[in-house]
Short mmCIF file of C-alpha atoms in Angstrom, two decimals:
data_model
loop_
_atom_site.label_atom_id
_atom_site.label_comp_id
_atom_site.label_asym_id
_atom_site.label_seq_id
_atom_site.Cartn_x
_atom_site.Cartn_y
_atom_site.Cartn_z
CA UNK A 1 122.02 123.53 115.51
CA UNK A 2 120.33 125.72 113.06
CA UNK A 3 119.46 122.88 110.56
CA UNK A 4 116.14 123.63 109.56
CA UNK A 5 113.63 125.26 107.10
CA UNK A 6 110.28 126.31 108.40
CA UNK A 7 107.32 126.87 106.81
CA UNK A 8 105.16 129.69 108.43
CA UNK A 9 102.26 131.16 107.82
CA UNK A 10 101.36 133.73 110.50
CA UNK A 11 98.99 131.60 112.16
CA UNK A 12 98.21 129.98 115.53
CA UNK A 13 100.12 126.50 114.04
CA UNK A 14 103.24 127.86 112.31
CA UNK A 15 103.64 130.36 114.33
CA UNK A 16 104.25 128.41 118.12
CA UNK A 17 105.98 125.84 115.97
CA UNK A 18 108.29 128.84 115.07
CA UNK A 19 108.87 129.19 119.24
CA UNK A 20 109.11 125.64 119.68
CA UNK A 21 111.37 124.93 117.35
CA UNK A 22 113.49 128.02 116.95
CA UNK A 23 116.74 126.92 117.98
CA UNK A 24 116.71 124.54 115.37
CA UNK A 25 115.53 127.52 112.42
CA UNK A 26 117.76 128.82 109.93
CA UNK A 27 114.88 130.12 107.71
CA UNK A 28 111.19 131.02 107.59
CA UNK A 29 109.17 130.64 104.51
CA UNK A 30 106.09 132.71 104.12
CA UNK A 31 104.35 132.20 100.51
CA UNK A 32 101.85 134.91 99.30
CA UNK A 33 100.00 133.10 96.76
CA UNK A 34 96.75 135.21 96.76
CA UNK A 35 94.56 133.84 99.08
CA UNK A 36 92.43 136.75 100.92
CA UNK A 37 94.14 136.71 103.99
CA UNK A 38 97.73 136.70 103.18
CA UNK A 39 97.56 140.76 103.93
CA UNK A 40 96.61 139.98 107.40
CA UNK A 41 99.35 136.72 108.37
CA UNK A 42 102.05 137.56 106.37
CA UNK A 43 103.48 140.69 108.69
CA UNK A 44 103.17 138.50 111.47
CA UNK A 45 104.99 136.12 110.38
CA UNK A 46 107.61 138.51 109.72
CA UNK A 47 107.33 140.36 112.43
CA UNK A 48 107.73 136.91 115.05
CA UNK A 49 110.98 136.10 113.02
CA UNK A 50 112.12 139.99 113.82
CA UNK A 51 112.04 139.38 117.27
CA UNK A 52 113.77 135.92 117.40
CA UNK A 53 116.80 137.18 114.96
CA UNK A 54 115.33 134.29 112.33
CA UNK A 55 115.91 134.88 108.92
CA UNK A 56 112.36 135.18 106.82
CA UNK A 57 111.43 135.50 103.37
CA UNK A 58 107.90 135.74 101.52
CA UNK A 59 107.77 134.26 97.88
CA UNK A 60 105.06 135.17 95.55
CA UNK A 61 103.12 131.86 94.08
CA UNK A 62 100.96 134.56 91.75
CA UNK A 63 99.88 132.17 89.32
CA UNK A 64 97.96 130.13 91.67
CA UNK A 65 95.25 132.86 91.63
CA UNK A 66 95.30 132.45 87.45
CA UNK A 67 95.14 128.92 87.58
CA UNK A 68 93.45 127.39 90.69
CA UNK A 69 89.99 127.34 92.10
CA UNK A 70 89.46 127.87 95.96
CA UNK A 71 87.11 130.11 97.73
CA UNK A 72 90.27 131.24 99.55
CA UNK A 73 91.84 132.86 96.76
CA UNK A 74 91.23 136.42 95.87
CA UNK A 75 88.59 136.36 93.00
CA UNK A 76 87.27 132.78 94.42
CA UNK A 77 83.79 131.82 95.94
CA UNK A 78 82.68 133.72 98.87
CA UNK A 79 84.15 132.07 102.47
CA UNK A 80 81.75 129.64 104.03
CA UNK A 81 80.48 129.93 107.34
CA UNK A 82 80.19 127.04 109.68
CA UNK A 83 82.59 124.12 111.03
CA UNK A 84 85.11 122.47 109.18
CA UNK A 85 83.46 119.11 109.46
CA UNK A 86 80.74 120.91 107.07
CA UNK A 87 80.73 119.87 103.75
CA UNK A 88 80.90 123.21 102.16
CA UNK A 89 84.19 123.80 103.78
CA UNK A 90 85.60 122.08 101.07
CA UNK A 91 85.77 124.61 98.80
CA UNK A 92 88.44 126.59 100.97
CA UNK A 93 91.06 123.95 100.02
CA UNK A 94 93.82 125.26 97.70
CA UNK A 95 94.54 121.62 95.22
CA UNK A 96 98.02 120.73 97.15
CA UNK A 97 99.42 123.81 98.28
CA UNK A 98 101.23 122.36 100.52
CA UNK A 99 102.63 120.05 98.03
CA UNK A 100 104.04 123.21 95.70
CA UNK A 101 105.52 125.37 99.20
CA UNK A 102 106.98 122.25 100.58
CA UNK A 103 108.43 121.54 97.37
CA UNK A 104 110.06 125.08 96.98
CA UNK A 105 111.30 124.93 100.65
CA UNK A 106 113.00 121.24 99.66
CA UNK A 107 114.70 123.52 96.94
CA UNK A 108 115.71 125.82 99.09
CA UNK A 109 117.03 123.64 101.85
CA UNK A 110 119.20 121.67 99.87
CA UNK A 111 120.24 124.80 98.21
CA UNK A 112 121.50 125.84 101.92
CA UNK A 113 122.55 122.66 103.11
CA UNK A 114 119.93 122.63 105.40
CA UNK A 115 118.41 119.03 106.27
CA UNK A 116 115.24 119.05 107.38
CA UNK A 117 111.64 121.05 106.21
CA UNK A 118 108.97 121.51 108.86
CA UNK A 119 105.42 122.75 108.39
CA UNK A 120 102.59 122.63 111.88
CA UNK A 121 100.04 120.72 109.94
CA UNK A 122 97.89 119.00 113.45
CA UNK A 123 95.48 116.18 113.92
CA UNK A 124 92.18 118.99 112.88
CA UNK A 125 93.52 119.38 109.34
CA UNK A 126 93.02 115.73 109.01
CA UNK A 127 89.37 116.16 108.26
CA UNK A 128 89.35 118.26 105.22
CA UNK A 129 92.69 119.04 103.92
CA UNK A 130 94.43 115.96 101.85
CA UNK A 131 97.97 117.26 102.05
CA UNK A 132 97.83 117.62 105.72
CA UNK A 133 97.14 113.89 106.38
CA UNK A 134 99.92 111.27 107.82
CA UNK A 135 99.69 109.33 104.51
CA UNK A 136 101.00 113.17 102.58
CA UNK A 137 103.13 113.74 105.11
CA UNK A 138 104.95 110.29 104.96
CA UNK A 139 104.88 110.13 101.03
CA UNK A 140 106.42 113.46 100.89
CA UNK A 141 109.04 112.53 103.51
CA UNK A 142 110.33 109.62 101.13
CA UNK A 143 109.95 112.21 97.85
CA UNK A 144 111.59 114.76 99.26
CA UNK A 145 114.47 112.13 101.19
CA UNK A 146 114.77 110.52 97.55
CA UNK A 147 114.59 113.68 95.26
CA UNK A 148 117.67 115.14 97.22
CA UNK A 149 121.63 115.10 97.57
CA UNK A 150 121.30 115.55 100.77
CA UNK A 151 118.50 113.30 101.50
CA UNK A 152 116.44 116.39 103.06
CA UNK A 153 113.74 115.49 105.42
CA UNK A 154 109.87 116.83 106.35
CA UNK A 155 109.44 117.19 109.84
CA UNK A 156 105.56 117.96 111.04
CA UNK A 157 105.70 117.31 114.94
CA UNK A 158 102.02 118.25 115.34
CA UNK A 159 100.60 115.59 112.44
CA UNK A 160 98.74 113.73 115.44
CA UNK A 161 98.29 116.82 118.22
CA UNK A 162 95.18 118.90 118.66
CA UNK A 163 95.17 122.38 118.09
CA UNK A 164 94.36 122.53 121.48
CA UNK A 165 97.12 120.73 122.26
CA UNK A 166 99.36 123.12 120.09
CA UNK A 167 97.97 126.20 122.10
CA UNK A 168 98.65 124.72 125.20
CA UNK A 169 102.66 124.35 124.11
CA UNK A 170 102.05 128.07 122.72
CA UNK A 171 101.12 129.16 126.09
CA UNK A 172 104.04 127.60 128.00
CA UNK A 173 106.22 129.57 125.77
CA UNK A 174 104.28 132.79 126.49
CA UNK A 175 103.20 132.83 122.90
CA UNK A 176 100.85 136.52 122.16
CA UNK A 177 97.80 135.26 120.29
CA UNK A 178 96.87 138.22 119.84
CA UNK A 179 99.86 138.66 117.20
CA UNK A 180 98.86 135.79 115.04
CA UNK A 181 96.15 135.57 112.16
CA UNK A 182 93.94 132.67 111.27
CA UNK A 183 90.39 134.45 109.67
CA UNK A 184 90.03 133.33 105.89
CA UNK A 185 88.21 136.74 104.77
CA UNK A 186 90.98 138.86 105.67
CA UNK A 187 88.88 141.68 107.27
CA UNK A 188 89.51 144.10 109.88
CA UNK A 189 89.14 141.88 112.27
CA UNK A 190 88.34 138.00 112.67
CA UNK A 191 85.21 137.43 111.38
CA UNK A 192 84.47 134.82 113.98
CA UNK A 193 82.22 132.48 111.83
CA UNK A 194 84.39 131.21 109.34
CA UNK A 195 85.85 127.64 109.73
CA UNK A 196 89.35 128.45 110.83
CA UNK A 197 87.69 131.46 113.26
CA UNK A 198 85.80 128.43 115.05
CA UNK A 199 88.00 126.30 115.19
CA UNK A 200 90.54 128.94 116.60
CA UNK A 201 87.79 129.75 119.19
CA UNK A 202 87.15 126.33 120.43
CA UNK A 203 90.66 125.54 120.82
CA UNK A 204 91.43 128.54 122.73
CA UNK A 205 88.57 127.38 124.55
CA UNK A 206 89.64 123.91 125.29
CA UNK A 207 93.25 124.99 126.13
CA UNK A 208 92.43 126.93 128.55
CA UNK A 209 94.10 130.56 126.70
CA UNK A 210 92.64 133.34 127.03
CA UNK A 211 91.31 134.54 123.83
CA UNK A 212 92.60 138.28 123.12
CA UNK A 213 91.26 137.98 119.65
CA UNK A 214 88.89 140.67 117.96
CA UNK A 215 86.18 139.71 116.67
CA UNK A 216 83.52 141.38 114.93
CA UNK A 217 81.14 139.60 116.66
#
């Protein structure tokens, strides 16, 4: 039953949770809201939901580059280097993002009659990103239950997995990582040094996938 709204980014995450869950998708939300690698993720995302006859849509969140600070936006910081348990990964977060696109895709469900939102937040985001946290994810639940007509619900099924874990479920479904994007700098290729490009690499690593992406390393 196609009851669902999914949030989806073009990465590793959003994108096997797009597989995993895609009997259950009505519509994928991409939002382009600046940062530097939106360019990169955003035609995957597009192109996945091509090939599994799922609606998709990208909406424009412009002003967040006007009005926010995060190295991840265009015209922010430069990218740090290093392991997301470093303290100068911090400055990558974008001040409840996820807050504003699950809010829209609320909108948009109950606006469809759809029930149920889903984003592939996992255990890793825990350790830097607030709005990826059980505690968000529960509060949001209730807001979004309480704030709607047709009491719509969040669904995040990877809240307390690994990203290891999630590439494991990617490769039972034959999932190409080779057609995702996770590299915050938006380059040519993955830079391989950023926080997302590690953590990519170590859960490939610890999965067991093999790891078709380029680097320029």
């Amino acid at each position: 039953m196609k009851d669902s709204v999914l949030i989806l980014s073009g990465g590793v995450d959003s994108v096997t949770l797009l597989y995993d869950e895609q009997e259950r998708i009505a519509l994928a939300i991409s939002f382009d809201y600046g940062s530097k690698h939106n360019a990169r993720e955003i035609p995957f995302a597009r192109m996945h939901c091509e090939r599994l006859g799922i609606r998709h849509i990208t909406i424009p969140l412009d002003f967040m580059t006007k009005y926010f600070v995060s190295s991840l936006l265009e015209g922010g910081e430069e990218i740090p280097e290093g392991h997301y348990a470093d303290e100068n990964m911090k400055s990558t977060v974008v001040p409840f993002r996820n807050g504003i696109m699950l809010s829209i895709a609320v909108g948009i469900a109950e606006s469809n009659g759809l029930k149920y939102v889903m984003m592939a937040n996992h255990g890793g985001d825990h350790t830097i990103y607030p709005d990826c946290t059980p505690e968000f994810v529960k509060a949001f639940d209730e807001a979004a239950s309480a704030g709607t007509f047709v009491k719509v619900q969040l669904r995040s099924p990877y809240t307390n997995i690994t990203k290891a874990d999630i590439a494991r479920r990617g490769k039972q479904l034959g999932i190409n990582y080779a057609e995702t994007w996770s590299c915050y700098k938006g380059g040519a290729k993955h830079c391989g040094k950023c926080g997302t490009c590690v953590e990519r690499r170590e859960a490939f690593a610890e999965a067991g996938v093999n790891d078709t992406t380029e680097y320029e390393e």
